[in-house]
One Martini backbone bead per residue (centre of mass of N, CA, C, O) as a GRO file, in nm:
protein
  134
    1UNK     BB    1   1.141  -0.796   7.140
    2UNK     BB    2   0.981  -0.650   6.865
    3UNK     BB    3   0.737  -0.640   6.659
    4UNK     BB    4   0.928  -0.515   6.436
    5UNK     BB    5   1.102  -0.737   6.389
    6UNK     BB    6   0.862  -0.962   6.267
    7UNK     BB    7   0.791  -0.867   6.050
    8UNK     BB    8   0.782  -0.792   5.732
    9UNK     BB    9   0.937  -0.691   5.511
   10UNK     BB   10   0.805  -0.457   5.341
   11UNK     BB   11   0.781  -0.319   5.693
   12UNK     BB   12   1.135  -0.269   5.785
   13UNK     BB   13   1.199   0.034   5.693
   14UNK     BB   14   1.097   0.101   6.031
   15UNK     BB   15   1.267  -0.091   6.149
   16UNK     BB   16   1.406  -0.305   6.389
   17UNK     BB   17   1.706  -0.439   6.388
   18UNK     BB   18   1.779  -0.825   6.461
   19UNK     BB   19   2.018  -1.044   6.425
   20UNK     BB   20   1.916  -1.275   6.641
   21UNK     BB   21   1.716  -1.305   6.455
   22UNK     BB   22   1.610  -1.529   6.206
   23UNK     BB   23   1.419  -1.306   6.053
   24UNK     BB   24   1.659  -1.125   6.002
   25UNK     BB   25   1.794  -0.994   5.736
   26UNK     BB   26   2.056  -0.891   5.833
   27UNK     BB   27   2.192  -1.185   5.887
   28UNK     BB   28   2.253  -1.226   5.600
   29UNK     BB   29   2.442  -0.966   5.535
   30UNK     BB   30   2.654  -1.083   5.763
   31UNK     BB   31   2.683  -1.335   5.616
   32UNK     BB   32   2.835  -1.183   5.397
   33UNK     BB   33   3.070  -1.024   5.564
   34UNK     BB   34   3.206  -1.287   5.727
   35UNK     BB   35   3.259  -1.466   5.558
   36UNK     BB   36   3.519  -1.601   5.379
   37UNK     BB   37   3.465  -1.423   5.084
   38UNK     BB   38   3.325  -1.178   5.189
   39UNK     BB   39   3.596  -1.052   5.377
   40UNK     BB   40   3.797  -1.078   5.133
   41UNK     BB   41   3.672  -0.893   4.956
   42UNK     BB   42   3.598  -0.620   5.127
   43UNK     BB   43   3.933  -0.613   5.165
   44UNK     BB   44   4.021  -0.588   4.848
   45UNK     BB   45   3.870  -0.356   4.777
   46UNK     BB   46   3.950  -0.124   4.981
   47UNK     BB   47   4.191  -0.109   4.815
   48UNK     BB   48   4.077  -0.153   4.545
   49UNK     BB   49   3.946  -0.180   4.249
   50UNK     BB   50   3.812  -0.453   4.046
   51UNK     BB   51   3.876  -0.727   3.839
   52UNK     BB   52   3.785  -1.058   3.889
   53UNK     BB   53   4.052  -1.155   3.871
   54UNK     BB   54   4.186  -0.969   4.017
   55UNK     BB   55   4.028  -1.106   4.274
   56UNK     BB   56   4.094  -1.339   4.263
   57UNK     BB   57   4.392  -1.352   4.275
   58UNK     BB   58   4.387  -1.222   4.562
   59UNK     BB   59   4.145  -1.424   4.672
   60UNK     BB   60   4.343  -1.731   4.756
   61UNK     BB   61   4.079  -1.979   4.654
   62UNK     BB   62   3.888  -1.870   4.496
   63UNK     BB   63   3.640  -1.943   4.305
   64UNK     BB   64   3.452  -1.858   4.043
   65UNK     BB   65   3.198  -1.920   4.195
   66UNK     BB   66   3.201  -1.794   4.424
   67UNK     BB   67   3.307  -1.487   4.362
   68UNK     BB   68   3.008  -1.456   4.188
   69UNK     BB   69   2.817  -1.516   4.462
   70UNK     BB   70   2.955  -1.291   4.632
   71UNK     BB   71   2.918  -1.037   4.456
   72UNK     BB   72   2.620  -1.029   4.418
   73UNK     BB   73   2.518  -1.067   4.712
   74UNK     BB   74   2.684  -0.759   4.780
   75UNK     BB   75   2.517  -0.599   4.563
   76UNK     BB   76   2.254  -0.642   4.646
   77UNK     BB   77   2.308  -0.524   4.968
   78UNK     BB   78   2.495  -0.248   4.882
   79UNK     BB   79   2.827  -0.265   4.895
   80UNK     BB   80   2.862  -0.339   4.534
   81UNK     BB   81   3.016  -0.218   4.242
   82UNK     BB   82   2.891  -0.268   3.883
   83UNK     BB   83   3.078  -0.212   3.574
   84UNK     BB   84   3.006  -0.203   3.270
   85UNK     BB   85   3.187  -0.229   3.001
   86UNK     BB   86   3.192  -0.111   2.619
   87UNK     BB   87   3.365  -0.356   2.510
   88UNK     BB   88   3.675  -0.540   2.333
   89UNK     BB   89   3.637  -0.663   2.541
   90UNK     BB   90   3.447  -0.707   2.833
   91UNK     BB   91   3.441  -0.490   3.119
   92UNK     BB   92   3.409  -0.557   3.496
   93UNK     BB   93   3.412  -0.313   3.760
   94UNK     BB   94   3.470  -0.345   4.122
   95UNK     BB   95   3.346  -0.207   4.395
   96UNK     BB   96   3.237   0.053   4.644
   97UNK     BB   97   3.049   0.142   4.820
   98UNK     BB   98   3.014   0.382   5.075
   99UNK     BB   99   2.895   0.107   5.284
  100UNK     BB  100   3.115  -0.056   5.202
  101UNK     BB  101   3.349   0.133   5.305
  102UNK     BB  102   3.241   0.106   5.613
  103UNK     BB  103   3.270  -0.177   5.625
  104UNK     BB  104   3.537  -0.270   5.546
  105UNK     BB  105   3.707  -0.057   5.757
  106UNK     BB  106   3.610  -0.277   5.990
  107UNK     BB  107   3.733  -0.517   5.891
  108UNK     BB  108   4.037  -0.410   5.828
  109UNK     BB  109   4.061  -0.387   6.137
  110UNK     BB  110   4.032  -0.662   6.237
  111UNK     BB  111   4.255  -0.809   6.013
  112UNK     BB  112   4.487  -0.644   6.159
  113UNK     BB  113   4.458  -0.770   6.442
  114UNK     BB  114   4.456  -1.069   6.343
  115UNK     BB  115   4.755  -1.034   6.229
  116UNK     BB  116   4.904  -0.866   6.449
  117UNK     BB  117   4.845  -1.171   6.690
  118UNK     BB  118   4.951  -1.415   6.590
  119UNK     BB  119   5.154  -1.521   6.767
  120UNK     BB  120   4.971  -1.544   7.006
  121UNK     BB  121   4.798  -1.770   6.867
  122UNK     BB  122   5.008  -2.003   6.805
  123UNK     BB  123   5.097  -2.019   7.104
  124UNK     BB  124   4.798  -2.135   7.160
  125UNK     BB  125   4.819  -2.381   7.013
  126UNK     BB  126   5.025  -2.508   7.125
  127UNK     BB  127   4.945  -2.528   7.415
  128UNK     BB  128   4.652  -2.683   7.340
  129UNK     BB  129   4.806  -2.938   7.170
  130UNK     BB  130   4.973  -3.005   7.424
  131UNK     BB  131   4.741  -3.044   7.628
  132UNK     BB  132   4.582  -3.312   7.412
  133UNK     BB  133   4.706  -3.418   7.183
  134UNK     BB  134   4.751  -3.296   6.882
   0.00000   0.00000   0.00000
């Protein structure tokens, strides 16, 4: 690992980044990318953008604060877009960025190959429960 690797965060614009390093801080970004919320949240809006609740019930089982969470984290990270508009009621619609378009592009094709096996894996969990007493 480059001595590059851990400097200061302020000095890591030309640095490389080694998400192994625990300081490095794509690690945080990455966790907020593969997380049980942050994963679902940039697999729905990949479908198309929404407004909070639009995500809530999309994302099914996440709670009003996690999803708040997770919406910050992301446009922290610049993956997602917060959009407020002056209306009456206040609406806020979220969106991708770029980055998280190509983000969230290469998790929704693992999110399909990970659907599209599942036959595969519920047969393994049956033959690994049966072989251990589950």
């Amino acid at each position: 690992m480059s001595e590059t690797a851990t400097a200061p965060l302020q000095d890591q614009s030309d640095a490389a980044f080694d998400v192994f390093s625990r300081q490095c801080p794509s690690r945080g970004t990455l966790e907020h990318v593969t997380g049980r919320w942050g994963g679902l949240t940039l697999g729905a809006l990949y479908e198309s953008g929404a407004r909070f609740n639009e995500l809530r019930r999309r994302v099914d089982g996440v709670s009003e604060k996690m999803l708040s969470q997770t919406l910050h984290a992301l446009e922290r990270d610049g993956l997602v877009h917060r959009q407020a508009q002056l209306t009456n009621p206040p609406r806020v619609d979220y969106g991708l960025t770029p980055l998280g378009r190509q983000v969230a592009e290469r998790l929704t094709a693992l999110i399909e190959l990970v659907e599209g096996r599942m036959p595969e894996v519920v047969e393994a969990r049956a033959r690994y429960d049966a072989a251990h007493g589950a």
